[in-house]
Structure formats: C-alpha cells, structure tokens
Short mmCIF file of C-alpha atoms in Angstrom, two decimals:
data_model
loop_
_atom_site.label_atom_id
_atom_site.label_comp_id
_atom_site.label_asym_id
_atom_site.label_seq_id
_atom_site.Cartn_x
_atom_site.Cartn_y
_atom_site.Cartn_z
CA LEU A 28 50.59 85.34 9.80
CA LEU A 29 50.12 81.68 9.09
CA SER A 30 46.75 79.88 8.27
CA SER A 31 45.69 76.50 9.56
CA GLY A 32 46.81 75.18 5.89
CA GLY A 33 50.45 76.10 6.43
CA THR A 34 50.46 79.31 4.36
CA GLN A 35 51.97 82.54 5.29
CA LEU A 36 49.57 85.33 4.49
CA VAL A 37 51.48 88.55 3.94
CA THR A 38 49.57 91.77 4.38
CA SER A 39 52.18 94.44 3.93
CA GLY A 40 55.67 95.04 2.58
CA ASP A 41 57.63 93.81 -0.17
CA LEU A 42 57.78 89.92 0.57
CA GLY A 43 55.49 88.86 -2.19
CA THR A 44 51.88 87.71 -2.01
CA THR A 45 52.20 84.05 -0.38
CA ARG A 46 54.93 82.02 1.17
CA THR A 47 54.83 78.40 2.21
CA TYR A 48 56.81 76.95 5.16
CA THR A 49 58.22 73.83 6.47
CA ILE A 50 58.96 73.00 10.32
CA ASN A 51 61.83 70.51 11.22
CA HIS A 52 62.75 69.81 14.77
CA SER A 53 65.03 67.51 16.81
CA GLU A 54 65.41 67.12 20.66
CA SER A 55 68.46 67.74 22.41
CA ALA A 56 70.32 65.41 25.11
CA ASP A 57 69.08 67.97 27.67
CA GLY A 58 65.66 67.74 26.88
CA THR A 59 65.39 70.95 25.03
CA TYR A 60 63.90 71.18 21.38
CA ASN A 61 65.59 72.68 18.27
CA TYR A 62 63.48 73.92 15.48
CA THR A 63 64.33 75.13 11.66
CA VAL A 64 61.47 77.04 9.57
CA ARG A 65 61.97 77.10 6.11
CA LEU A 66 60.20 79.98 4.19
CA THR A 67 59.61 79.52 0.35
CA ASP A 68 58.41 82.42 -1.75
CA ALA A 69 56.47 82.31 -4.90
CA THR A 70 59.74 82.12 -7.11
CA GLY A 71 61.21 79.01 -5.09
CA ASN A 72 63.33 81.37 -2.87
CA THR A 73 63.91 79.97 0.47
CA THR A 74 65.17 81.49 3.92
CA ASP A 75 65.99 79.28 6.97
CA TYR A 76 65.33 80.39 10.71
CA ALA A 77 66.73 78.53 13.42
CA LEU A 78 65.28 78.62 17.07
CA ASN A 79 67.38 76.29 19.48
CA GLY A 80 66.93 75.46 23.09
CA VAL A 81 63.13 75.56 23.28
CA VAL A 82 61.50 74.42 26.42
CA LEU A 83 58.24 72.93 25.86
CA VAL A 84 55.96 73.55 28.94
CA SER A 85 53.04 71.18 29.84
CA PRO A 86 49.70 72.68 31.00
CA LEU A 87 49.35 73.10 34.56
CA THR A 88 46.84 71.07 36.39
CA VAL A 89 45.77 71.83 39.84
CA ASN A 90 44.02 69.14 41.88
CA SER A 91 42.82 70.61 45.52
CA SER A 92 40.88 69.16 48.45
CA VAL A 93 38.88 72.59 47.88
CA SER A 94 36.86 73.97 44.78
CA PRO A 95 38.34 76.93 43.05
CA GLU A 96 36.75 80.30 42.78
CA THR A 97 37.20 82.49 39.81
CA PHE A 98 38.66 86.06 40.33
CA ASN A 99 39.97 88.18 37.29
CA ASN A 100 40.31 85.21 35.05
CA ASP A 101 42.41 83.56 37.64
CA GLN A 102 41.67 80.63 40.03
CA LEU A 103 41.47 81.18 43.81
CA PHE A 104 42.01 78.09 46.07
CA VAL A 105 40.80 79.15 49.32
CA PHE A 106 41.61 77.10 52.61
CA ASN A 107 39.59 78.02 55.54
CA SER A 108 40.43 74.83 57.07
CA SER A 109 43.47 72.21 56.59
CA GLY A 110 43.60 70.61 53.08
CA THR A 111 45.94 70.05 50.19
CA ILE A 112 46.85 71.32 46.99
CA THR A 113 48.73 69.46 44.06
CA LEU A 114 50.63 71.13 41.14
CA SER A 115 51.28 68.89 38.03
CA ARG A 116 54.32 71.12 37.41
CA GLU A 117 56.41 74.17 38.65
CA ALA A 118 54.08 77.24 38.54
CA THR A 119 54.46 80.86 39.48
CA VAL A 120 51.55 81.37 41.66
CA GLY A 121 50.17 84.11 44.09
CA LEU A 122 50.12 83.06 47.87
CA LEU A 123 48.42 84.68 51.10
CA MET A 124 49.14 82.82 54.49
CA VAL A 125 47.75 84.09 57.70
CA GLY A 126 48.21 82.62 61.35
CA GLY A 127 45.68 82.50 63.81
CA GLY A 128 45.30 85.34 66.08
CA GLY A 129 46.07 85.61 69.57
CA GLY A 130 43.51 85.50 72.35
CA GLY A 131 42.68 88.64 74.39
CA GLY A 132 43.83 89.09 77.92
CA THR A 133 40.94 88.14 80.33
CA ASN A 134 41.26 88.90 83.87
CA SER A 135 38.46 88.51 86.82
CA ASP A 136 36.31 91.34 85.14
CA THR A 137 36.92 89.98 81.66
CA ARG A 138 39.41 92.76 80.69
CA GLY A 139 42.94 92.89 79.41
CA GLY A 140 45.23 93.85 76.62
CA GLY A 141 44.20 93.02 72.91
CA GLY A 142 45.33 90.01 71.25
CA GLY A 143 48.01 90.23 68.36
CA ALA A 144 46.83 89.35 64.89
CA GLY A 145 48.49 86.12 63.26
CA GLY A 146 51.73 86.89 61.18
CA LEU A 147 50.87 87.40 57.49
CA ILE A 148 52.86 86.20 54.33
CA HIS A 149 52.13 87.42 51.02
CA ILE A 150 54.18 86.23 48.00
CA GLY A 151 52.94 87.83 44.58
CA ASP A 152 55.16 85.58 42.58
CA TRP A 153 55.90 82.42 44.50
CA VAL A 154 57.69 79.66 42.44
CA ALA A 155 56.29 76.65 43.70
CA PRO A 156 57.76 73.39 42.63
CA ALA A 157 55.49 70.29 41.21
CA GLY A 158 53.98 68.20 43.90
CA THR A 159 51.44 68.04 46.69
CA TYR A 160 51.38 70.39 49.60
CA THR A 161 49.70 69.86 52.93
CA ILE A 162 48.08 73.27 54.57
CA THR A 163 47.24 73.52 58.03
CA ILE A 164 45.30 76.44 59.28
CA GLY A 165 46.18 77.92 62.71
CA ASP A 166 43.30 78.30 65.21
CA GLY A 167 42.65 81.41 67.05
CA GLY A 168 43.83 81.59 70.59
CA ASP A 169 41.27 81.34 73.20
CA THR A 170 41.27 83.38 76.56
CA SER A 171 42.93 80.83 78.71
CA ASN A 172 46.42 81.17 79.91
CA THR A 173 49.47 78.72 80.25
CA THR A 174 52.39 78.95 82.81
CA VAL A 175 55.71 77.81 81.40
CA GLY A 176 58.97 78.59 83.00
CA GLY A 177 57.50 80.93 85.65
CA VAL A 178 55.77 83.15 83.00
CA THR A 179 52.10 83.32 82.28
CA LEU A 180 50.86 83.99 78.78
CA THR A 181 47.31 84.27 77.32
CA ASP A 182 46.65 81.64 74.60
CA LYS A 183 48.52 82.53 71.45
CA GLY A 184 47.21 81.53 68.02
CA GLY A 185 48.20 78.65 66.11
CA ASN A 186 50.82 78.52 63.21
CA THR A 187 49.38 78.18 59.72
CA THR A 188 51.63 76.28 57.56
CA LEU A 189 52.26 74.97 54.03
CA ILE A 190 54.40 71.89 53.74
CA GLY A 191 55.61 69.52 50.70
CA GLY A 192 58.71 68.31 49.31
CA ASN A 193 61.70 70.84 50.37
CA ILE A 194 59.18 73.54 50.96
CA THR A 195 58.24 75.05 54.40
CA LEU A 196 56.27 77.92 54.88
CA THR A 197 54.87 79.15 58.34
CA ALA A 198 52.81 82.06 59.08
CA LEU A 199 52.98 82.39 62.89
CA GLY A 200 50.39 82.66 65.52
CA GLY A 201 49.73 85.88 67.10
CA GLY A 202 50.57 86.61 70.67
CA GLY A 203 48.01 86.75 73.48
CA GLY A 204 47.13 89.99 75.26
CA GLN A 205 48.10 90.30 78.87
CA GLU A 206 45.28 89.71 81.55
CA SER A 207 46.62 90.10 85.10
CA ASP A 208 47.39 93.39 86.88
CA ASN A 209 49.72 91.83 89.25
CA SER A 210 53.32 91.68 88.54
CA SER A 211 53.91 89.01 91.04
CA ASP A 212 51.88 86.85 88.73
CA ASN A 213 54.47 87.39 86.10
CA ASN A 214 51.81 87.41 83.49
CA LEU A 215 53.07 89.10 80.24
CA PRO A 216 51.80 90.17 76.91
CA GLY A 217 52.78 87.43 74.46
CA ASP A 218 55.20 87.60 71.24
CA GLY A 219 53.89 86.15 68.15
CA GLY A 220 53.21 87.00 64.36
CA SER A 221 51.98 90.28 65.89
CA GLY A 222 52.67 90.86 69.64
CA GLY A 223 49.64 91.05 72.18
CA GLY A 224 48.87 94.09 74.05
CA GLY A 225 49.91 95.06 77.48
CA TRP A 226 47.47 95.39 80.58
CA TYR A 227 48.29 98.00 83.33
CA TYR A 228 51.01 97.30 85.43
CA ASP A 229 52.68 98.29 88.90
CA SER A 230 56.19 97.41 88.29
CA ALA A 231 58.59 99.82 86.15
CA SER A 232 60.43 96.63 85.10
CA GLN A 233 57.58 94.83 83.88
CA LYS A 234 57.40 94.09 80.09
CA THR A 235 54.60 96.41 78.63
CA ASN A 236 53.78 94.82 75.14
CA GLY A 237 54.12 91.78 72.96
CA LEU A 238 56.62 91.66 70.04
CA THR A 239 56.32 90.45 66.41
CA THR A 240 58.23 87.42 65.54
CA GLN A 241 57.28 86.98 62.06
CA PRO A 242 60.24 87.26 59.78
CA VAL A 243 60.12 90.06 57.22
CA ASN A 244 61.94 88.04 54.73
CA THR A 245 60.46 84.54 54.06
CA PHE A 246 62.56 81.56 53.08
CA ASP A 247 60.59 78.58 51.76
CA GLY A 248 63.20 76.07 52.08
CA VAL A 249 64.45 76.78 48.62
CA ASN A 250 64.24 80.47 47.86
CA THR A 251 63.99 83.65 49.77
CA TYR A 252 61.42 86.31 49.00
CA GLY A 253 62.10 89.80 50.42
CA ASN A 254 59.86 91.92 52.45
CA THR A 255 56.92 89.45 52.11
CA GLY A 256 56.33 88.85 55.83
CA PHE A 257 54.20 91.04 58.12
CA GLY A 258 53.59 91.63 61.77
CA ASN A 259 53.74 94.65 64.23
CA ASN A 260 54.13 94.98 68.02
CA GLY A 261 51.46 95.40 70.41
CA GLY A 262 50.54 98.28 72.28
CA SER A 263 51.37 99.44 75.92
CA PRO A 264 49.25 100.27 78.73
CA VAL A 265 49.03 103.09 81.36
CA SER A 266 50.84 102.30 84.38
CA HIS A 267 49.16 101.60 87.67
CA ASP A 268 49.30 104.94 89.26
CA GLY A 269 46.81 107.61 90.64
CA VAL A 270 43.28 107.25 89.95
CA GLY A 271 41.69 104.92 87.08
CA PRO A 272 40.63 104.06 84.80
CA TRP A 273 43.93 102.48 83.48
CA PRO A 274 43.71 101.37 79.85
CA GLY A 275 45.49 98.55 78.24
CA GLY A 276 47.37 98.40 74.94
CA GLY A 277 45.74 96.97 71.57
CA GLY A 278 47.17 93.94 69.85
CA GLY A 279 49.43 94.48 66.84
CA GLY A 280 48.10 93.97 63.29
CA ALA A 281 49.87 92.93 60.15
CA GLY A 282 50.04 96.49 58.79
CA ALA A 283 50.36 98.80 61.97
CA VAL A 284 51.37 98.50 65.63
CA GLY A 285 48.79 98.20 68.50
CA GLY A 286 47.82 101.53 69.93
CA ASP A 287 48.57 102.39 73.53
CA GLY A 288 46.16 103.05 76.00
CA SER A 289 45.42 106.57 76.61
CA GLY A 290 43.27 108.72 79.03
CA SER A 291 40.04 106.37 79.77
CA THR A 292 40.05 104.25 76.66
CA GLY A 293 41.74 101.16 75.78
CA GLY A 294 44.38 101.01 72.86
CA ASN A 295 43.18 100.34 69.22
CA GLY A 296 44.11 97.25 67.65
CA GLY A 297 46.62 97.50 64.77
CA ASP A 298 45.08 97.54 61.37
CA GLY A 299 45.87 94.54 59.00
CA LEU A 300 46.55 94.63 55.12
CA ASN A 301 44.22 94.99 52.26
CA TYR A 302 44.48 92.46 49.55
CA SER A 303 41.17 93.30 47.87
CA THR A 304 42.54 93.98 44.55
CA THR A 305 44.50 90.87 44.75
CA PHE A 306 42.49 88.19 46.16
CA GLY A 307 38.87 89.93 45.86
CA THR A 308 36.27 90.99 48.39
CA ASN A 309 34.61 87.39 49.11
CA HIS A 310 37.13 86.92 52.16
CA GLY A 311 38.51 88.48 55.16
CA ASP A 312 36.68 91.11 57.33
CA THR A 313 33.23 91.29 56.79
CA ASN A 314 33.17 95.00 57.51
CA TYR A 315 36.38 95.71 55.34
CA PRO A 316 36.36 93.01 52.65
CA GLY A 317 39.58 91.85 51.65
CA TRP A 318 41.50 93.08 54.86
CA PHE A 319 43.52 90.42 57.01
CA ALA A 320 45.36 90.19 60.00
CA GLY A 321 43.95 93.17 62.33
CA GLY A 322 44.79 93.25 66.03
CA GLY A 323 42.26 93.17 68.86
CA SER A 324 41.51 96.28 70.94
CA SER A 325 41.83 96.97 74.73
CA ASP A 326 39.59 98.48 77.37
CA ALA A 327 40.08 100.04 80.67
CA TYR A 328 40.64 98.72 84.10
CA GLU A 329 38.09 100.54 86.31
CA THR A 330 35.59 100.44 89.11
CA ALA A 331 31.97 101.81 89.12
CA PRO A 332 30.66 103.87 87.41
CA TYR A 333 32.86 102.27 84.46
CA THR A 334 33.60 105.26 82.64
CA GLY A 335 36.21 103.70 80.51
CA SER A 336 35.76 102.88 76.88
CA SER A 337 37.29 100.12 74.60
CA GLY A 338 39.44 100.83 71.71
CA THR A 339 38.65 100.24 68.04
CA PRO A 340 39.71 96.80 66.55
CA GLY A 341 41.96 96.84 63.75
CA LYS A 342 40.64 96.31 60.18
CA GLY A 343 41.38 92.79 59.17
CA GLY A 344 38.95 90.97 61.60
CA GLY A 345 40.24 92.24 65.15
CA GLY A 346 37.98 91.78 68.14
CA THR A 347 36.51 94.65 70.28
CA GLY A 348 37.44 94.74 73.85
CA ASN A 349 35.00 94.42 76.54
CA LEU A 350 32.61 97.43 76.39
CA THR A 351 30.67 97.17 79.79
CA ALA A 352 30.64 95.96 83.11
CA SER A 353 28.45 93.10 82.06
CA ALA A 354 31.31 91.58 79.93
CA VAL A 355 29.93 92.23 76.38
CA VAL A 356 33.04 91.15 74.24
CA ALA A 357 33.21 90.50 70.53
CA SER A 358 35.83 87.80 69.49
CA ALA A 359 37.98 88.16 66.09
CA GLN A 360 36.64 87.04 63.01
CA SER A 361 37.19 83.45 61.71
CA ASN A 362 39.40 83.14 58.89
CA THR A 363 41.05 86.63 59.11
CA GLY A 364 43.71 85.83 61.66
CA GLY A 365 42.63 88.95 63.63
CA GLY A 366 43.48 89.17 67.36
CA GLY A 367 40.94 88.89 70.23
CA GLY A 368 39.56 91.90 71.79
CA ALA A 369 40.11 92.05 75.77
CA GLY A 370 37.97 89.02 76.77
CA GLY A 371 37.60 87.42 73.49
CA ALA A 372 39.10 84.83 71.40
CA GLY A 373 41.48 85.21 68.30
CA GLY A 374 40.24 84.37 64.74
CA SER A 375 41.28 81.44 62.62
CA GLY A 376 43.96 81.59 59.73
CA ILE A 377 43.72 81.33 56.07
CA VAL A 378 45.64 80.25 53.01
CA ILE A 379 44.75 81.49 49.30
CA VAL A 380 46.56 80.26 46.31
CA ARG A 381 46.12 82.36 43.37
CA VAL A 382 46.84 80.30 40.05
#
C-alpha cells in the first residue's frame, strides 16, 4: 500500500517496516507507456519492477440530446424520439433498440389480425467506437393499407436505426395484421421485425401469417453479435368454413410467436422480452414495466349476437383487439414497439444506451 507521500507501508510479512519508491516512465512509438518502479528498503537495497505496454485510457465523456437517468450506478440515455449521442472514446455499453410495431388489421367491422411487434436488438456489451450517432425512432404502423405489386398490406411499423461512422444498426418495424377476408383482394399478413397475424380466409393457398425478418445475429458494420436480434412469426386464423365466429391470429412478439385463433377467441399477441433488471422499470409496458415488443391480439369475425372475443395482448405494450361490435379498440403503447390489436395502431419504438 502506498501513501500519498510516496512511502510504501508494509503491514505484514518480512519486507521490513518502510520502503520508498521511485517511478520512471517512457513513451513507445506505438503510443503505449513503459514504467519502471524501484523499491528501496530501509537498508538501501533496491528491487526494480517493469510494466511495459501500458495503454492509458482517458475518461469517457458522453454528450446527448437527452438527459441521462441513473440506474444501478450507470447512466441510461433513453430515446423516445429521434436524437443524437456522442462518445469521446471507444466504450463498451449496453444497447436496447426496438422498431415500431405494426398496425392491427382493420376491415369494415374494425376487425382483423393482430399487428406484429417491432424487431428487438439487445447487445449487453456493444463495443461502440468514438463518435456521434444519429438515432431515429420508428413510428408505430397505423390501420391504413397500401397495395404494392398487387399485394395489399396493413401499415407496418417504422425501422429504428442508430447510425454513425462505420456503424449501422437497425431494429425492423413489425408487420401489419391482415384485414380482409376476401382472398381475391390479395390482402396478406405482413412480414417484419415480428410478423402480423392472419385473418380468416377462404383460400387454401392463401398465406396465413406474417413472418419475422429480424436477423438473429446482429452485424453493426464492424462486429457481429450472436443471438442479439429478436422477433417471431404471427399467428394463423381459423379458415372460413362452417358457422362463425372465425378468429384471427395474434401478432408475433420479440419473445414468442403470435397465438393462433381458436374456438371463438382471437389469437393472443406473442409476449415480448423483459429487461427490467437491465434497464429498470421506468420504461416499457405500463402494466408489465421493463417489457418491450409484445404482439397485438386479434378477435373473431362474426355477426350478431357477437359471441366471439379478443385474445390477450402480448406483454411488452401490445394492443388489444376489437372487443365489441361498437369497435372499442386499444392501440399499442407508445415507445414499446408493441403491435397494434385488431383495429388499432402499433406503438412507436425506443432506444436505450446504458453507460
């Protein structure tokens, strides 16, 4: 143990009672430092210790468009909307990214398949080079639809991105739920971060559920991080045969596939993932704090007296499908990346950087 005055205090062993020390250093051509420590005992005997190739690390300074929060002695930079973050040097940080959730399918009765959750990326030890990163938060998909190439899809969620220097990271927006029961419309459940749920169908060859497209392994432009990308397929509906109700499929979540429609109940939304011990409980699903990217639930197509019911939304902000004939719907929660319930919009995404 060294005192501030430069004397080593020996508390045990046979090293004597007091030693002094001197330190000499030099810088190498590669920018590292070499140190020689000389210890001198009370009788003048000396011992030298060499420590070469030392890399001096400067303190990390973080500047951001958002103010940091404190969690377990670390700082959390939480982006509910687009912004920037600048690191003064390379640093290993925790990173959570969630894309916007897909919109729930919405036919003339405000019913359809559940929207898929936004794709989720979690890298516990992301090596972030020094520099400024621009963060864009994906919007949740609404209940409108677009026809491209003869295929009609409910609005998918927006991508959430982090871009700077050689780095590009993307959490994909969730796929929209299917809204039309007429196969001639070629309206299909959407693919995305997590896939949208299907709606009842009358064609055996029709696509019945949306698929996940979020890569399992995340490449940031420099390094690949295995098993850090999360998304699941949407659920399938009951085919259009016999007497209704015909329940649709729930949207996929980051942690589980969307549920299939069954009996007279729409498919459940797939659960998201729980990061309450990593990023705290101030963000995510208000009912399940710390959960993100749950799928939206579906309901059942029927006519009066409307005996069908909606499935359960996925933990992680998923929306609840249409509950009654009067089109009471619950959109997904903002900044969770949850998929919209049938008839409801998806939730916007989020980025959290833990330093």
